[in-house]
Amino acid sequence: MNKWKIGVIGTGGIATERHIPALQSLHQKAELSAVQDVNKSRAAEVAETFGAAHVCDTPAELFDLVDAVIICTPNKFHAELSIEALNRGVHVLCEKPMAMNRYEAEAMKTAAENNNRILAIAYHYRHTQEGIMAKRVTEAGELGKPLVARVQAMRRRKVPGWGVFTNKELQGGGSLIDFGCHLLDLSLWLLGNPEPVEVSAETYNDLSRTPGQVNDWGAFDHETFEVDDHVTSYIRFKNGLSLQFECSWSANIKEDHTSVSLSGVDGGLSVYPFEMYQTKYGAVWNASPVLKEEEPSVVATRQMDNFLASCSGEEELIVEASEALRVTEIIDAMYESSDTGRAVTLKKEEEES
Ligand SMILES: NC(=O)c1ccc[n+]([C@@H]2O[C@H](COP(=O)([O-])OP(=O)(O)OC[C@H]3O[C@@H](n4cnc5c(N)ncnc54)[C@H](O)[C@@H]3O)[C@@H](O)[C@H]2O)c1
């Protein structure tokens, strides 16, 4: 079998720390063939380090050389680059968030469908052992009817001080669109992608706009900080489920806390660490598995393997574009609710007309 020729656009941190090493660990199936970055010397350095044959001047040049591309640019460019790739017949693994807003995300999904190409979004929490385990448990009905979900994506003092993460124009938002999106995605997947009907939210950035903050992930300018660093939300779904959500880049807490908890009639679970409790024989049982810690590289390889296997039709794609679009719709509604000070009702277009 010929190896998949893979291109990478945007050769920064996530490309070199996760995706390219994942490709290298799958060298029997795929090879890094071409790279492109607006910072050409960075692209050349990455090509040299990881052995890519081509350093391209433009995305179009790269699309002519590869079977699939990994988009690792700031969020603003996810949609246009993904759509151009798909229209040229190139499969896409795009970094999260899918896009800046639901209109862009919808256009990406349509381009994938029209061109019969794979469009995967890098919501990698689904590929963690805890995420996989939780999916198996919920699909097996171990929790009974799920009722309530709680998402906490809480970092203590970790505003990303590098790149453009605090630039609204290039990223579309802060802690929610950057980090909260991962755990929101995981929770929706575990709940079976329920249809949201109403979203309330509040966003904050008072802490990061105050001078003299402690930050573990490098320096940022509090005066130009223009995105959210803390978001709370409450989501109601058509099937009666409700979800409480909180995310932060920079909370006043003892340590980071990342969790999705689900509570059902017969049991409850939370991930990171994975714990499960079930009602049996008139008592609440601790039914938690004993899991060994796994390296982030294992998760990145699992994600890449699923992407490649989906491109060749051997596996179902784990993160469907339609599901990532729903995450984007909810994020849009959270920002809108905070801006307007009102709950946002989500309606399907046919219900609106
Ligand atoms: N899955 C995760 O957990 C995770 C973690 C970090 C970042 N990300 C996502 O990955 C993306 C990149 O983040 P990063 O941390 O690698 O940022 P980064 O700043 O380290 O790298 C971004 C790279 O993109 C290049 N670039 C900018 N505009 C470009 C354009 N129009 N065309 C080509 N290249 C361009 C920059 O020169 C830079 O080299 C973002 O969308 C971010 O949300 C995801």
GROMACS .gro file of C-alpha atoms and ligand atoms in nm:
model
  397
    1MET     CA    1   0.000   0.000   0.000
    2ASN     CA    2   0.126   0.349  -0.086
    3LYS     CA    3   0.186   0.575   0.210
    4TRP     CA    4  -0.044   0.870   0.263
    5LYS     CA    5   0.130   1.195   0.174
    6ILE     CA    6   0.047   1.446   0.444
    7GLY     CA    7   0.088   1.824   0.447
    8VAL     CA    8   0.090   2.055   0.747
    9ILE     CA    9  -0.013   2.421   0.728
   10GLY     CA   10   0.092   2.625   1.031
   11THR     CA   11   0.408   2.469   1.171
   12GLY     CA   12   0.387   2.603   1.528
   13GLY     CA   13   0.352   2.434   1.865
   14ILE     CA   14   0.065   2.191   1.812
   15ALA     CA   15   0.203   2.077   1.474
   16THR     CA   16   0.551   1.999   1.602
   17GLU     CA   17   0.460   1.876   1.950
   18ARG     CA   18   0.166   1.653   1.860
   19HIS     CA   19   0.065   1.599   1.497
   20ILE     CA   20   0.402   1.555   1.327
   21PRO     CA   21   0.533   1.316   1.598
   22ALA     CA   22   0.204   1.123   1.565
   23LEU     CA   23   0.265   1.096   1.189
   24GLN     CA   24   0.618   0.976   1.256
   25SER     CA   25   0.491   0.703   1.484
   26LEU     CA   26   0.261   0.590   1.199
   27HIS     CA   27   0.542   0.596   0.942
   28GLN     CA   28   0.432   0.268   0.787
   29LYS     CA   29   0.107   0.433   0.678
   30ALA     CA   30   0.189   0.800   0.625
   31GLU     CA   31   0.469   1.049   0.573
   32LEU     CA   32   0.508   1.420   0.625
   33SER     CA   33   0.550   1.534   0.268
   34ALA     CA   34   0.504   1.913   0.265
   35VAL     CA   35   0.477   2.207   0.503
   36GLN     CA   36   0.365   2.567   0.465
   37ASP     CA   37   0.363   2.859   0.708
   38VAL     CA   38   0.341   3.236   0.665
   39ASN     CA   39   0.669   3.229   0.856
   40LYS     CA   40   0.870   3.054   0.586
   41SER     CA   41   1.187   3.015   0.788
   42ARG     CA   42   0.986   2.837   1.058
   43ALA     CA   43   0.843   2.602   0.794
   44ALA     CA   44   1.191   2.536   0.652
   45GLU     CA   45   1.325   2.458   0.999
   46VAL     CA   46   1.039   2.216   1.066
   47ALA     CA   47   1.088   2.049   0.726
   48GLU     CA   48   1.456   2.004   0.805
   49THR     CA   49   1.391   1.867   1.155
   50PHE     CA   50   1.118   1.624   1.056
   51GLY     CA   51   1.229   1.535   0.703
   52ALA     CA   52   0.952   1.689   0.489
   53ALA     CA   53   1.046   1.694   0.120
   54HIS     CA   54   0.870   2.020   0.031
   55VAL     CA   55   0.848   2.367   0.184
   56CYS     CA   56   0.564   2.540   0.000
   57ASP     CA   57   0.509   2.909  -0.064
   58THR     CA   58   0.131   2.882  -0.077
   59PRO     CA   59  -0.142   2.647   0.047
   60ALA     CA   60  -0.240   2.581  -0.318
   61GLU     CA   61   0.110   2.453  -0.394
   62LEU     CA   62   0.089   2.221  -0.093
   63PHE     CA   63  -0.258   2.089  -0.184
   64ASP     CA   64  -0.120   1.974  -0.522
   65LEU     CA   65   0.140   1.757  -0.345
   66VAL     CA   66  -0.057   1.580  -0.072
   67ASP     CA   67  -0.349   1.343  -0.006
   68ALA     CA   68  -0.439   1.499   0.328
   69VAL     CA   69  -0.356   1.813   0.522
   70ILE     CA   70  -0.344   1.906   0.890
   71ILE     CA   71  -0.448   2.267   0.949
   72CYS     CA   72  -0.267   2.413   1.252
   73THR     CA   73  -0.298   2.787   1.196
   74PRO     CA   74  -0.474   3.041   1.419
   75ASN     CA   75  -0.852   2.986   1.421
   76LYS     CA   76  -0.930   3.265   1.172
   77PHE     CA   77  -0.780   3.062   0.887
   78HIS     CA   78  -0.931   2.719   0.967
   79ALA     CA   79  -1.237   2.759   0.744
   80GLU     CA   80  -1.081   2.912   0.433
   81LEU     CA   81  -0.788   2.667   0.429
   82SER     CA   82  -1.007   2.361   0.500
   83ILE     CA   83  -1.256   2.455   0.229
   84GLU     CA   84  -0.983   2.516  -0.029
   85ALA     CA   85  -0.823   2.181   0.057
   86LEU     CA   86  -1.152   1.992   0.037
   87ASN     CA   87  -1.241   2.158  -0.295
   88ARG     CA   88  -0.909   2.033  -0.430
   89GLY     CA   89  -0.987   1.678  -0.318
   90VAL     CA   90  -0.761   1.680  -0.011
   91HIS     CA   91  -0.878   1.523   0.317
   92VAL     CA   92  -0.854   1.756   0.620
   93LEU     CA   93  -0.770   1.719   0.986
   94CYS     CA   94  -0.834   2.068   1.122
   95GLU     CA   95  -0.732   2.187   1.466
   96LYS     CA   96  -1.000   2.291   1.712
   97PRO     CA   97  -1.210   2.497   1.734
   98MET     CA   98  -1.361   2.400   1.400
   99ALA     CA   99  -1.403   2.765   1.299
  100MET     CA  100  -1.463   3.119   1.421
  101ASN     CA  101  -1.843   3.076   1.404
  102ARG     CA  102  -2.122   2.843   1.293
  103TYR     CA  103  -2.149   2.992   0.942
  104GLU     CA  104  -1.788   2.907   0.866
  105ALA     CA  105  -1.827   2.564   1.026
  106GLU     CA  106  -2.137   2.491   0.818
  107ALA     CA  107  -1.951   2.588   0.499
  108MET     CA  108  -1.666   2.350   0.594
  109LYS     CA  109  -1.908   2.063   0.649
  110THR     CA  110  -2.077   2.132   0.315
  111ALA     CA  111  -1.741   2.139   0.133
  112ALA     CA  112  -1.651   1.798   0.281
  113GLU     CA  113  -1.986   1.652   0.176
  114ASN     CA  114  -1.978   1.802  -0.175
  115ASN     CA  115  -1.628   1.670  -0.238
  116ASN     CA  116  -1.678   1.338  -0.061
  117ARG     CA  117  -1.371   1.398   0.154
  118ILE     CA  118  -1.300   1.345   0.526
  119LEU     CA  119  -1.313   1.651   0.748
  120ALA     CA  120  -1.197   1.567   1.101
  121ILE     CA  121  -1.165   1.816   1.386
  122ALA     CA  122  -0.893   1.766   1.647
  123TYR     CA  123  -1.112   1.729   1.955
  124HIS     CA  124  -0.856   1.490   2.100
  125TYR     CA  125  -1.015   1.443   2.443
  126ARG     CA  126  -1.240   1.189   2.270
  127HIS     CA  127  -0.926   0.985   2.200
  128THR     CA  128  -0.807   0.972   2.563
  129GLN     CA  129  -0.848   0.637   2.737
  130GLU     CA  130  -1.091   0.801   2.981
  131GLY     CA  131  -1.299   0.946   2.697
  132ILE     CA  132  -1.310   0.611   2.516
  133MET     CA  133  -1.400   0.429   2.838
  134ALA     CA  134  -1.676   0.678   2.922
  135LYS     CA  135  -1.822   0.640   2.573
  136ARG     CA  136  -1.830   0.261   2.607
  137VAL     CA  137  -1.997   0.287   2.947
  138THR     CA  138  -2.264   0.533   2.837
  139GLU     CA  139  -2.336   0.346   2.514
  140ALA     CA  140  -2.377   0.024   2.712
  141GLY     CA  141  -2.647   0.200   2.917
  142GLU     CA  142  -2.460   0.159   3.247
  143LEU     CA  143  -2.578   0.499   3.375
  144GLY     CA  144  -2.943   0.440   3.286
  145LYS     CA  145  -3.121   0.747   3.161
  146PRO     CA  146  -2.872   1.039   3.173
  147LEU     CA  147  -3.013   1.350   3.338
  148VAL     CA  148  -2.747   1.599   3.428
  149ALA     CA  149  -2.400   1.680   3.298
  150ARG     CA  150  -2.136   1.906   3.446
  151VAL     CA  151  -1.834   2.030   3.256
  152GLN     CA  152  -1.537   2.190   3.428
  153ALA     CA  153  -1.241   2.301   3.219
  154MET     CA  154  -1.053   2.493   3.484
  155ARG     CA  155  -0.695   2.604   3.458
  156ARG     CA  156  -0.534   2.784   3.751
  157ARG     CA  157  -0.297   3.038   3.590
  158LYS     CA  158  -0.250   2.933   3.229
  159VAL     CA  159  -0.329   3.209   2.984
  160PRO     CA  160  -0.128   3.101   2.675
  161GLY     CA  161   0.134   3.376   2.659
  162TRP     CA  162   0.267   3.274   2.316
  163GLY     CA  163   0.120   3.305   1.965
  164VAL     CA  164  -0.208   3.492   1.917
  165PHE     CA  165  -0.430   3.328   2.179
  166THR     CA  166  -0.542   3.658   2.335
  167ASN     CA  167  -0.619   3.821   1.997
  168LYS     CA  168  -0.995   3.819   1.934
  169GLU     CA  169  -0.962   3.903   1.565
  170LEU     CA  170  -0.746   3.595   1.498
  171GLN     CA  171  -0.890   3.348   1.752
  172GLY     CA  172  -1.254   3.453   1.794
  173GLY     CA  173  -1.245   3.427   2.174
  174GLY     CA  174  -1.039   3.303   2.468
  175SER     CA  175  -1.081   3.029   2.728
  176LEU     CA  176  -1.412   2.907   2.584
  177ILE     CA  177  -1.324   2.874   2.217
  178ASP     CA  178  -0.971   2.756   2.299
  179PHE     CA  179  -1.007   2.515   2.591
  180GLY     CA  180  -1.368   2.489   2.708
  181CYS     CA  181  -1.460   2.369   2.358
  182HIS     CA  182  -1.272   2.040   2.416
  183LEU     CA  183  -1.471   1.942   2.723
  184LEU     CA  184  -1.798   2.070   2.579
  185ASP     CA  185  -1.732   1.849   2.277
  186LEU     CA  186  -1.652   1.548   2.496
  187SER     CA  187  -1.968   1.593   2.702
  188LEU     CA  188  -2.195   1.620   2.397
  189TRP     CA  189  -2.039   1.308   2.246
  190LEU     CA  190  -2.091   1.112   2.568
  191LEU     CA  191  -2.451   1.230   2.588
  192GLY     CA  192  -2.521   1.113   2.231
  193ASN     CA  193  -2.511   1.458   2.067
  194PRO     CA  194  -2.843   1.585   2.213
  195GLU     CA  195  -3.017   1.881   2.052
  196PRO     CA  196  -2.969   2.203   2.252
  197VAL     CA  197  -3.272   2.430   2.291
  198GLU     CA  198  -3.152   2.710   2.516
  199VAL     CA  199  -2.815   2.849   2.624
  200SER     CA  200  -2.739   3.105   2.895
  201ALA     CA  201  -2.385   3.223   2.961
  202GLU     CA  202  -2.168   3.490   3.113
  203THR     CA  203  -1.812   3.566   3.007
  204TYR     CA  204  -1.545   3.747   3.210
  205ASN     CA  205  -1.195   3.882   3.165
  206ASP     CA  206  -1.158   4.109   3.466
  207LEU     CA  207  -0.883   3.900   3.619
  208SER     CA  208  -0.656   3.902   3.312
  209ARG     CA  209  -0.718   4.273   3.255
  210THR     CA  210  -0.589   4.348   3.603
  211PRO     CA  211  -0.213   4.420   3.611
  212GLY     CA  212   0.034   4.204   3.801
  213GLN     CA  213  -0.128   3.862   3.757
  214VAL     CA  214   0.066   3.541   3.817
  215ASN     CA  215   0.071   3.333   3.496
  216ASP     CA  216   0.236   2.992   3.453
  217TRP     CA  217   0.230   2.996   3.069
  218GLY     CA  218   0.437   3.303   2.987
  219ALA     CA  219   0.371   3.674   2.982
  220PHE     CA  220   0.075   3.851   2.822
  221ASP     CA  221  -0.024   4.214   2.806
  222HIS     CA  222  -0.317   4.282   3.040
  223GLU     CA  223  -0.395   4.609   2.858
  224THR     CA  224  -0.453   4.443   2.519
  225PHE     CA  225  -0.619   4.132   2.664
  226GLU     CA  226  -0.951   4.131   2.479
  227VAL     CA  227  -1.089   3.777   2.508
  228ASP     CA  228  -1.268   3.581   2.784
  229ASP     CA  229  -1.065   3.415   3.057
  230HIS     CA  230  -1.362   3.267   3.247
  231VAL     CA  231  -1.704   3.152   3.125
  232THR     CA  232  -2.006   3.002   3.297
  233SER     CA  233  -2.306   2.857   3.116
  234TYR     CA  234  -2.623   2.655   3.151
  235ILE     CA  235  -2.759   2.456   2.856
  236ARG     CA  236  -3.097   2.287   2.825
  237PHE     CA  237  -3.154   2.011   2.570
  238LYS     CA  238  -3.468   1.897   2.389
  239ASN     CA  239  -3.460   1.554   2.558
  240GLY     CA  240  -3.473   1.708   2.909
  241LEU     CA  241  -3.100   1.689   2.983
  242SER     CA  242  -2.925   1.988   3.133
  243LEU     CA  243  -2.557   2.080   3.134
  244GLN     CA  244  -2.371   2.312   3.369
  245PHE     CA  245  -2.052   2.447   3.217
  246GLU     CA  246  -1.757   2.642   3.350
  247CYS     CA  247  -1.420   2.705   3.192
  248SER     CA  248  -1.127   2.922   3.283
  249TRP     CA  249  -0.774   2.996   3.171
  250SER     CA  250  -0.692   3.168   3.493
  251ALA     CA  251  -0.897   3.084   3.800
  252ASN     CA  252  -0.817   3.152   4.164
  253ILE     CA  253  -0.810   2.784   4.256
  254LYS     CA  254  -0.553   2.550   4.409
  255GLU     CA  255  -0.485   2.350   4.092
  256ASP     CA  256  -0.616   2.278   3.742
  257HIS     CA  257  -0.936   2.076   3.730
  258THR     CA  258  -1.067   1.923   3.408
  259SER     CA  259  -1.374   1.706   3.424
  260VAL     CA  260  -1.694   1.594   3.260
  261SER     CA  261  -1.943   1.441   3.503
  262LEU     CA  262  -2.261   1.265   3.400
  263SER     CA  263  -2.536   1.165   3.636
  264GLY     CA  264  -2.804   0.916   3.536
  265VAL     CA  265  -3.078   0.715   3.702
  266ASP     CA  266  -2.860   0.404   3.751
  267GLY     CA  267  -2.515   0.553   3.785
  268GLY     CA  268  -2.279   0.843   3.752
  269LEU     CA  269  -1.931   0.891   3.616
  270SER     CA  270  -1.665   1.152   3.583
  271VAL     CA  271  -1.356   1.154   3.367
  272TYR     CA  272  -1.003   1.279   3.460
  273PRO     CA  273  -0.968   1.079   3.677
  274PHE     CA  274  -1.221   0.822   3.562
  275GLU     CA  275  -1.462   0.733   3.842
  276MET     CA  276  -1.792   0.554   3.821
  277TYR     CA  277  -2.059   0.489   4.081
  278GLN     CA  278  -2.361   0.263   4.037
  279THR     CA  279  -2.667   0.170   4.236
  280LYS     CA  280  -2.681  -0.206   4.300
  281TYR     CA  281  -2.834  -0.424   4.570
  282GLY     CA  282  -2.956  -0.121   4.762
  283ALA     CA  283  -2.617   0.050   4.784
  284VAL     CA  284  -2.400   0.288   4.583
  285TRP     CA  285  -2.099   0.096   4.452
  286ASN     CA  286  -1.763   0.232   4.347
  287ALA     CA  287  -1.730   0.080   3.998
  288SER     CA  288  -1.419   0.270   3.889
  289PRO     CA  289  -1.159   0.108   3.663
  290VAL     CA  290  -0.788   0.116   3.745
  291LEU     CA  291  -0.621   0.299   3.457
  292LYS     CA  292  -0.253   0.366   3.403
  293GLU     CA  293  -0.160   0.719   3.309
  294GLU     CA  294  -0.103   0.764   2.936
  295GLU     CA  295   0.124   1.005   2.753
  296PRO     CA  296  -0.030   1.282   2.538
  297SER     CA  297   0.164   1.136   2.243
  298VAL     CA  298  -0.041   0.815   2.266
  299VAL     CA  299  -0.361   1.019   2.237
  300ALA     CA  300  -0.227   1.217   1.940
  301THR     CA  301  -0.132   0.895   1.762
  302ARG     CA  302  -0.476   0.745   1.824
  303GLN     CA  303  -0.635   1.057   1.676
  304MET     CA  304  -0.409   1.048   1.369
  305ASP     CA  305  -0.463   0.676   1.321
  306ASN     CA  306  -0.840   0.723   1.321
  307PHE     CA  307  -0.808   1.011   1.071
  308LEU     CA  308  -0.596   0.802   0.831
  309ALA     CA  309  -0.818   0.496   0.869
  310SER     CA  310  -1.124   0.712   0.796
  311CYS     CA  311  -0.959   0.852   0.483
  312SER     CA  312  -0.905   0.497   0.357
  313GLY     CA  313  -1.257   0.390   0.456
  314GLU     CA  314  -1.137   0.135   0.715
  315GLU     CA  315  -1.286   0.305   1.021
  316GLU     CA  316  -1.566   0.541   1.112
  317LEU     CA  317  -1.442   0.891   1.186
  318ILE     CA  318  -1.462   0.953   1.563
  319VAL     CA  319  -1.516   1.332   1.545
  320GLU     CA  320  -1.776   1.399   1.276
  321ALA     CA  321  -1.795   1.748   1.124
  322SER     CA  322  -2.165   1.766   1.210
  323GLU     CA  323  -2.083   1.712   1.580
  324ALA     CA  324  -1.806   1.973   1.579
  325LEU     CA  325  -2.050   2.210   1.410
  326ARG     CA  326  -2.291   2.164   1.701
  327VAL     CA  327  -2.013   2.253   1.947
  328THR     CA  328  -1.954   2.571   1.745
  329GLU     CA  329  -2.327   2.654   1.746
  330ILE     CA  330  -2.334   2.628   2.125
  331ILE     CA  331  -2.019   2.838   2.163
  332ASP     CA  332  -2.174   3.107   1.940
  333ALA     CA  333  -2.487   3.098   2.157
  334MET     CA  334  -2.278   3.131   2.476
  335TYR     CA  335  -2.102   3.440   2.342
  336GLU     CA  336  -2.432   3.584   2.218
  337SER     CA  337  -2.602   3.520   2.553
  338SER     CA  338  -2.322   3.697   2.738
  339ASP     CA  339  -2.330   3.992   2.495
  340THR     CA  340  -2.707   4.036   2.515
  341GLY     CA  341  -2.759   3.939   2.879
  342ARG     CA  342  -3.034   3.697   2.773
  343ALA     CA  343  -3.079   3.324   2.719
  344VAL     CA  344  -3.043   3.227   2.352
  345THR     CA  345  -3.302   2.994   2.204
  346LEU     CA  346  -3.161   2.759   1.943
  347LYS     CA  347  -3.403   2.670   1.671
  348LYS     CA  348  -3.364   2.471   1.358
  349GLU     CA  349  -3.414   2.675   1.040
  350GLU     CA  350  -3.734   2.491   0.945
  351GLU     CA  351  -3.880   2.583   1.288
  352GLU     CA  352  -3.791   2.950   1.232
  353SER     CA  353  -3.970   2.984   0.897
  354LIG     N1  354  -0.581   2.034   2.025
  354LIG     C1  355  -0.523   2.110   2.119
  354LIG     O1  356  -0.526   2.079   2.237
  354LIG     C2  357  -0.454   2.237   2.076
  354LIG     C3  358  -0.349   2.287   2.151
  354LIG     C4  359  -0.286   2.403   2.107
  354LIG     C5  360  -0.331   2.466   1.992
  354LIG     N2  361  -0.438   2.417   1.924
  354LIG     C6  362  -0.489   2.486   1.804
  354LIG     O2  363  -0.391   2.478   1.701
  354LIG     C7  364  -0.387   2.599   1.627
  354LIG     C8  365  -0.245   2.655   1.631
  354LIG     O3  366  -0.204   2.668   1.765
  354LIG     P1  367  -0.048   2.662   1.806
  354LIG     O4  368  -0.044   2.648   1.953
  354LIG     O5  369   0.025   2.565   1.723
  354LIG     O6  370  -0.007   2.812   1.767
  354LIG     P2  371   0.137   2.864   1.727
  354LIG     O7  372   0.129   3.013   1.740
  354LIG     O8  373   0.244   2.790   1.801
  354LIG     O9  374   0.153   2.825   1.571
  354LIG     C9  375   0.072   2.878   1.469
  354LIG    C10  376   0.152   2.877   1.341
  354LIG    O10  377   0.065   2.915   1.233
  354LIG    C11  378   0.138   3.005   1.148
  354LIG     N3  379   0.040   3.083   1.073
  354LIG    C12  380  -0.031   3.192   1.113
  354LIG     N4  381  -0.117   3.230   1.015
  354LIG    C13  382  -0.098   3.144   0.912
  354LIG    C14  383  -0.157   3.133   0.783
  354LIG     N5  384  -0.255   3.215   0.743
  354LIG     N6  385  -0.113   3.036   0.700
  354LIG    C15  386  -0.012   2.951   0.737
  354LIG     N7  387   0.046   2.957   0.861
  354LIG    C16  388   0.002   3.051   0.947
  354LIG    C17  389   0.224   3.086   1.242
  354LIG    O11  390   0.332   3.146   1.175
  354LIG    C18  391   0.269   2.977   1.341
  354LIG    O12  392   0.387   2.912   1.300
  354LIG    C19  393  -0.495   2.690   1.687
  354LIG    O13  394  -0.614   2.677   1.615
  354LIG    C20  395  -0.515   2.633   1.827
  354LIG    O14  396  -0.648   2.651   1.878
  354LIG    C21  397  -0.497   2.303   1.964
   0.00000   0.00000   0.00000
